[in-house]
mmCIF file of C-alpha atoms in Angstrom:
data_model
loop_
_atom_site.group_PDB
_atom_site.id
_atom_site.type_symbol
_atom_site.label_atom_id
_atom_site.label_comp_id
_atom_site.label_asym_id
_atom_site.label_seq_id
_atom_site.Cartn_x
_atom_site.Cartn_y
_atom_site.Cartn_z
ATOM 1 C CA MET E 1 51.111 20.068 -75.519
ATOM 2 C CA SER E 2 47.942 18.071 -73.669
ATOM 3 C CA SER E 3 50.407 14.481 -73.790
ATOM 4 C CA ASP E 4 53.141 16.690 -70.748
ATOM 5 C CA LEU E 5 50.141 15.920 -68.167
ATOM 6 C CA LYS E 6 50.328 19.720 -66.906
ATOM 7 C CA PRO E 7 46.661 19.920 -64.957
ATOM 8 C CA GLU E 8 46.047 23.170 -63.345
ATOM 9 C CA PRO E 9 48.427 23.420 -60.003
ATOM 10 C CA SER E 10 44.372 22.928 -57.991
ATOM 11 C CA ALA E 11 44.019 18.879 -59.708
ATOM 12 C CA ALA E 12 44.480 15.767 -57.612
ATOM 13 C CA THR E 13 46.932 14.219 -56.757
ATOM 14 C CA GLN E 14 47.210 11.438 -58.661
ATOM 15 C CA LEU E 15 49.250 7.843 -59.678
ATOM 16 C CA THR E 16 48.649 6.454 -63.496
ATOM 17 C CA LEU E 17 50.966 5.303 -66.509
ATOM 18 C CA ALA E 18 50.638 7.645 -68.389
ATOM 19 C CA GLY E 19 52.499 9.763 -66.069
ATOM 20 C CA MET E 20 55.424 7.341 -64.989
ATOM 21 C CA ARG E 21 55.742 7.096 -69.382
ATOM 22 C CA LEU E 22 56.070 10.541 -69.205
ATOM 23 C CA GLY E 23 58.215 10.288 -66.579
ATOM 24 C CA ILE E 24 60.119 7.674 -68.763
ATOM 25 C CA ARG E 25 60.833 10.230 -71.533
ATOM 26 C CA ARG E 26 61.891 13.001 -69.948
ATOM 27 C CA VAL E 27 64.842 11.425 -67.834
ATOM 28 C CA ALA E 28 65.391 9.393 -70.898
ATOM 29 C CA VAL E 29 68.654 12.114 -72.078
ATOM 30 C CA LEU E 30 70.344 11.183 -69.222
ATOM 31 C CA MET E 31 71.063 6.908 -69.201
ATOM 32 C CA PRO E 32 73.937 7.293 -71.745
ATOM 33 C CA GLY E 33 75.236 8.758 -68.620
ATOM 34 C CA ILE E 34 73.754 6.755 -66.063
ATOM 35 C CA VAL E 35 75.009 3.279 -68.459
ATOM 36 C CA VAL E 36 78.612 4.253 -68.784
ATOM 37 C CA PHE E 37 78.323 4.723 -64.929
ATOM 38 C CA SER E 38 76.909 1.252 -64.118
ATOM 39 C CA VAL E 39 79.245 -0.202 -66.172
ATOM 40 C CA ALA E 40 82.028 1.516 -63.857
ATOM 41 C CA PHE E 41 80.405 0.466 -60.818
ATOM 42 C CA GLY E 42 80.509 -2.894 -62.688
ATOM 43 C CA ALA E 43 84.065 -2.746 -63.572
ATOM 44 C CA ALA E 44 85.238 -1.489 -59.936
ATOM 45 C CA ALA E 45 83.456 -4.330 -58.234
ATOM 46 C CA SER E 46 84.667 -7.065 -60.442
ATOM 47 C CA ALA E 47 88.499 -5.164 -59.408
ATOM 48 C CA LYS E 48 87.394 -5.205 -55.804
ATOM 49 C CA GLY E 49 86.659 -9.229 -55.787
ATOM 50 C CA LEU E 50 82.820 -9.331 -56.096
ATOM 51 C CA SER E 51 80.956 -11.626 -57.410
ATOM 52 C CA LEU E 52 79.055 -11.087 -60.439
ATOM 53 C CA PHE E 53 76.078 -12.124 -58.478
ATOM 54 C CA GLU E 54 77.236 -9.326 -55.957
ATOM 55 C CA ALA E 55 77.356 -6.805 -57.651
ATOM 56 C CA VAL E 56 74.083 -6.954 -59.600
ATOM 57 C CA LEU E 57 72.483 -7.083 -56.170
ATOM 58 C CA MET E 58 73.911 -4.601 -54.543
ATOM 59 C CA SER E 59 73.296 -2.168 -57.779
ATOM 60 C CA ALA E 60 69.165 -3.471 -56.859
ATOM 61 C CA LEU E 61 68.868 -3.221 -53.545
ATOM 62 C CA VAL E 62 71.752 0.062 -52.937
ATOM 63 C CA TYR E 63 70.595 1.866 -55.848
ATOM 64 C CA ALA E 64 73.292 4.826 -54.870
ATOM 65 C CA GLY E 65 75.457 5.570 -57.931
ATOM 66 C CA VAL E 66 77.571 7.727 -56.730
ATOM 67 C CA SER E 67 77.421 5.905 -53.438
ATOM 68 C CA GLN E 68 78.489 2.877 -54.899
ATOM 69 C CA LEU E 69 81.593 4.161 -56.150
ATOM 70 C CA VAL E 70 82.756 6.095 -53.623
ATOM 71 C CA ALA E 71 81.836 2.250 -51.772
ATOM 72 C CA MET E 72 84.178 0.818 -54.384
ATOM 73 C CA GLU E 73 86.568 3.167 -53.734
ATOM 74 C CA LEU E 74 86.917 2.303 -49.694
ATOM 75 C CA TRP E 75 86.096 -1.627 -50.370
ATOM 76 C CA ARG E 76 88.423 -3.312 -48.479
ATOM 77 C CA PRO E 77 89.661 -7.573 -48.863
ATOM 78 C CA GLU E 78 89.558 -7.810 -45.298
ATOM 79 C CA TRP E 79 86.754 -5.940 -42.848
ATOM 80 C CA SER E 80 86.487 -4.674 -39.199
ATOM 81 C CA TRP E 81 83.592 -2.982 -38.007
ATOM 82 C CA GLY E 82 85.622 0.262 -37.534
ATOM 83 C CA ALA E 83 85.864 0.504 -41.881
ATOM 84 C CA ILE E 84 82.123 -0.899 -42.026
ATOM 85 C CA ALA E 85 81.158 1.734 -38.950
ATOM 86 C CA GLY E 86 83.889 4.650 -41.588
ATOM 87 C CA LEU E 87 82.413 3.342 -45.302
ATOM 88 C CA ALA E 88 78.710 3.707 -43.639
ATOM 89 C CA VAL E 89 79.467 7.403 -42.796
ATOM 90 C CA VAL E 90 81.396 8.272 -46.005
ATOM 91 C CA THR E 91 77.866 7.183 -47.511
ATOM 92 C CA ALA E 92 75.586 8.436 -45.259
ATOM 93 C CA THR E 93 77.361 11.483 -45.968
ATOM 94 C CA VAL E 94 76.989 11.647 -49.587
ATOM 95 C CA ASN E 95 72.860 10.388 -49.861
ATOM 96 C CA ALA E 96 72.008 12.823 -46.584
ATOM 97 C CA ARG E 97 71.190 15.339 -49.600
ATOM 98 C CA MET E 98 68.183 13.234 -49.897
ATOM 99 C CA VAL E 99 66.389 13.938 -47.198
ATOM 100 C CA LEU E 100 66.526 17.535 -47.929
ATOM 101 C CA GLN E 101 65.128 16.724 -51.753
ATOM 102 C CA GLY E 102 62.175 14.472 -49.912
ATOM 103 C CA ALA E 103 60.993 17.043 -47.493
ATOM 104 C CA SER E 104 61.050 19.703 -50.471
ATOM 105 C CA LEU E 105 58.797 16.978 -52.696
ATOM 106 C CA GLN E 106 56.183 15.712 -49.167
ATOM 107 C CA PRO E 107 53.553 17.991 -50.167
ATOM 108 C CA TRP E 108 52.982 16.639 -53.050
ATOM 109 C CA PHE E 109 53.055 12.880 -52.335
ATOM 110 C CA VAL E 110 51.738 13.821 -49.058
ATOM 111 C CA ARG E 111 48.499 12.264 -49.635
ATOM 112 C CA HIS E 112 49.216 9.017 -51.353
ATOM 113 C CA PRO E 113 49.402 5.607 -48.926
ATOM 114 C CA ARG E 114 52.601 4.628 -46.781
ATOM 115 C CA LEU E 115 53.201 1.574 -49.168
ATOM 116 C CA VAL E 116 53.074 4.144 -52.022
ATOM 117 C CA ASN E 117 55.216 6.729 -51.248
ATOM 118 C CA ALA E 118 57.134 3.694 -49.165
ATOM 119 C CA ALA E 119 57.957 2.581 -52.915
ATOM 120 C CA HIS E 120 58.939 5.430 -54.664
ATOM 121 C CA LEU E 121 61.275 5.977 -52.017
ATOM 122 C CA PHE E 122 62.866 3.760 -52.544
ATOM 123 C CA PHE E 123 63.354 4.226 -56.369
ATOM 124 C CA PHE E 124 63.869 8.226 -55.382
ATOM 125 C CA THR E 125 67.450 10.088 -56.527
ATOM 126 C CA ASP E 126 68.954 12.870 -58.021
ATOM 127 C CA ALA E 127 67.368 12.939 -62.058
ATOM 128 C CA ASN E 128 63.818 11.813 -61.613
ATOM 129 C CA TRP E 129 64.296 14.176 -57.879
ATOM 130 C CA LEU E 130 64.867 17.448 -60.075
ATOM 131 C CA ILE E 131 63.113 16.461 -62.956
ATOM 132 C CA GLY E 132 59.704 15.710 -60.339
ATOM 133 C CA THR E 133 60.618 19.346 -59.481
ATOM 134 C CA ARG E 134 60.142 20.893 -62.970
ATOM 135 C CA TYR E 135 57.550 19.233 -63.554
ATOM 136 C CA HIS E 136 55.246 19.504 -60.792
ATOM 137 C CA GLY E 137 56.685 24.252 -60.723
ATOM 138 C CA GLU E 138 54.379 23.470 -64.202
ATOM 139 C CA GLY E 139 51.433 23.097 -62.415
ATOM 140 C CA GLY E 140 51.676 19.136 -62.326
ATOM 141 C CA ARG E 141 50.399 16.475 -59.245
ATOM 142 C CA ASP E 142 50.878 12.909 -61.051
ATOM 143 C CA LEU E 143 53.078 11.007 -58.815
ATOM 144 C CA GLY E 144 53.623 7.996 -61.731
ATOM 145 C CA VAL E 145 56.030 10.983 -63.251
ATOM 146 C CA LEU E 146 58.268 10.620 -60.293
ATOM 147 C CA ILE E 147 57.919 6.436 -60.060
ATOM 148 C CA GLY E 148 58.199 5.711 -63.633
ATOM 149 C CA ALA E 149 61.224 8.149 -64.346
ATOM 150 C CA GLY E 150 63.036 6.120 -61.061
ATOM 151 C CA LEU E 151 61.613 2.473 -62.452
ATOM 152 C CA MET E 152 63.565 3.020 -65.586
ATOM 153 C CA LEU E 153 66.635 4.229 -64.123
ATOM 154 C CA TRP E 154 67.082 1.229 -61.399
ATOM 155 C CA LEU E 155 66.327 -0.703 -64.266
ATOM 156 C CA VAL E 156 68.730 0.498 -66.940
ATOM 157 C CA TRP E 157 71.491 1.214 -63.577
ATOM 158 C CA VAL E 158 71.560 -2.849 -62.679
ATOM 159 C CA ALA E 159 71.368 -4.456 -65.852
ATOM 160 C CA ALA E 160 73.888 -1.971 -67.525
ATOM 161 C CA THR E 161 76.233 -3.441 -64.428
ATOM 162 C CA VAL E 162 76.403 -6.861 -65.883
ATOM 163 C CA PRO E 163 77.728 -5.859 -68.670
ATOM 164 C CA GLY E 164 79.924 -3.228 -66.783
ATOM 165 C CA TYR E 165 81.896 -6.505 -63.838
ATOM 166 C CA LEU E 166 82.605 -8.828 -67.538
ATOM 167 C CA LEU E 167 84.889 -5.837 -69.363
ATOM 168 C CA GLY E 168 86.310 -4.545 -66.001
ATOM 169 C CA ALA E 169 88.493 -2.364 -66.308
ATOM 170 C CA LEU E 170 87.593 -1.583 -69.483
ATOM 171 C CA VAL E 171 85.432 1.780 -68.585
ATOM 172 C CA SER E 172 87.201 2.411 -65.468
ATOM 173 C CA ASP E 173 87.387 6.317 -65.424
ATOM 174 C CA PRO E 174 84.526 7.834 -66.661
ATOM 175 C CA ARG E 175 86.153 11.388 -66.226
ATOM 176 C CA GLN E 176 88.695 9.659 -69.302
ATOM 177 C CA TYR E 177 85.108 10.096 -71.459
ATOM 178 C CA GLY E 178 84.152 12.955 -70.247
ATOM 179 C CA ILE E 179 80.553 10.983 -68.748
ATOM 180 C CA ASP E 180 81.256 12.847 -65.545
ATOM 181 C CA LEU E 181 80.345 16.109 -67.364
ATOM 182 C CA VAL E 182 76.250 14.263 -68.127
ATOM 183 C CA MET E 183 74.997 14.706 -64.794
ATOM 184 C CA PRO E 184 76.026 18.499 -64.397
ATOM 185 C CA ILE E 185 74.888 19.382 -67.698
ATOM 186 C CA PHE E 186 71.897 18.162 -67.163
ATOM 187 C CA PHE E 187 71.467 19.628 -63.934
ATOM 188 C CA ALA E 188 71.585 22.619 -65.727
ATOM 189 C CA ALA E 189 68.859 22.459 -68.188
ATOM 190 C CA MET E 190 66.551 21.428 -65.433
ATOM 191 C CA ILE E 191 66.683 24.165 -63.537
ATOM 192 C CA VAL E 192 67.036 26.881 -65.878
ATOM 193 C CA PRO E 193 62.565 26.981 -66.806
ATOM 194 C CA LEU E 194 63.156 27.640 -62.405
ATOM 195 C CA TRP E 195 64.184 30.430 -62.289
ATOM 196 C CA ARG E 196 62.039 33.152 -59.497
ATOM 197 C CA GLY E 197 64.641 35.739 -60.206
ATOM 198 C CA LYS E 198 67.928 36.706 -58.531
ATOM 199 C CA ARG E 199 66.448 36.867 -54.086
ATOM 200 C CA ALA E 200 65.653 32.712 -55.273
ATOM 201 C CA ALA E 201 69.416 32.569 -56.217
ATOM 202 C CA LEU E 202 70.885 33.009 -53.188
ATOM 203 C CA PRO E 203 70.698 30.456 -51.792
ATOM 204 C CA TRP E 204 71.603 28.352 -55.137
ATOM 205 C CA ILE E 205 74.549 30.540 -55.536
ATOM 206 C CA ILE E 206 75.891 30.127 -50.663
ATOM 207 C CA ALA E 207 75.893 26.330 -51.172
ATOM 208 C CA GLY E 208 77.685 25.937 -54.347
ATOM 209 C CA VAL E 209 80.293 28.545 -52.878
ATOM 210 C CA VAL E 210 79.864 26.755 -49.261
ATOM 211 C CA ALA E 211 80.198 23.385 -50.780
ATOM 212 C CA LEU E 212 83.563 24.629 -52.797
ATOM 213 C CA ILE E 213 84.949 26.271 -49.793
ATOM 214 C CA THR E 214 84.402 22.706 -48.037
ATOM 215 C CA VAL E 215 86.125 21.009 -50.372
ATOM 216 C CA ARG E 216 89.562 23.533 -50.184
ATOM 217 C CA LEU E 217 89.613 22.839 -46.198
ATOM 218 C CA VAL E 218 87.570 19.548 -45.279
ATOM 219 C CA ASP E 219 89.136 15.771 -46.767
ATOM 220 C CA GLY E 220 85.538 13.577 -48.513
ATOM 221 C CA TYR E 221 82.257 14.590 -49.432
ATOM 222 C CA ALA E 222 81.267 16.413 -46.322
ATOM 223 C CA PHE E 223 81.469 19.135 -48.591
ATOM 224 C CA ILE E 224 77.845 17.766 -50.481
ATOM 225 C CA ILE E 225 75.442 17.674 -47.259
ATOM 226 C CA ILE E 226 77.761 20.840 -45.239
ATOM 227 C CA GLY E 227 76.813 22.880 -48.385
ATOM 228 C CA ALA E 228 73.576 21.768 -49.060
ATOM 229 C CA LEU E 229 71.794 22.150 -45.509
ATOM 230 C CA SER E 230 73.788 26.479 -46.387
ATOM 231 C CA GLY E 231 71.734 26.337 -49.509
ATOM 232 C CA ALA E 232 68.244 24.988 -47.430
ATOM 233 C CA VAL E 233 69.114 27.759 -44.000
ATOM 234 C CA ALA E 234 69.952 30.218 -46.291
ATOM 235 C CA GLY E 235 66.321 29.859 -48.750
ATOM 236 C CA ALA E 236 64.616 29.003 -45.286
ATOM 237 C CA PHE E 237 65.836 33.038 -43.515
ATOM 238 C CA LEU E 238 64.965 34.492 -47.537
ATOM 239 C CA ASP E 239 62.031 33.122 -48.056
ATOM 240 C CA ASP E 240 58.791 35.197 -48.106
ATOM 241 C CA PRO E 241 56.373 34.551 -45.965
ATOM 242 C CA ALA E 242 53.309 35.678 -47.663
#
């Protein structure tokens, strides 16, 4: 178990290559789903008329996963300022959860230099947030786990965009192959060890219920941020000050 880099909770914050290797190992299970989703993005970008260079550049610089697929759904041959603003609002809504996720880990990486934090936050995703949260909960303090997982995901995402673009619409809909279930299953498996009892589960339940209600009542992707904020507010009120 020593190879899992689980120091005592009082251990100093650190950043090591060993931690990066651990992050890579822990995120490896998610790679098949990431590849298929990236291929789907590449195919969608090709169908929308983007060049291969533009598609790869978008994956490398935007690196927003689901938001890139959402952007392709809203993509149009001609743009107005209103259309650009609409696309920005939608993708910002989808990605707003990252604000809360980053804030939840802030006590961990706050001691690192701003340049280090800026670099690892660029590679910050749902997957390495969950891996980092579980690792931190186990007593780990090596920021390399977050960076290693995020960097590997980024490399695979960018690389898989190329065959997706070249293959066109062959895998344009991940749901056709059930690949859309990879992320929910991965999250469920990783969240289980974070169980803190029935009281701590209540914010999760509230967030889920509110998100489900919102998706029925409001078009678009508002359910993501409304559900997340509902869970965060519930957690704040239920948190034991002791």
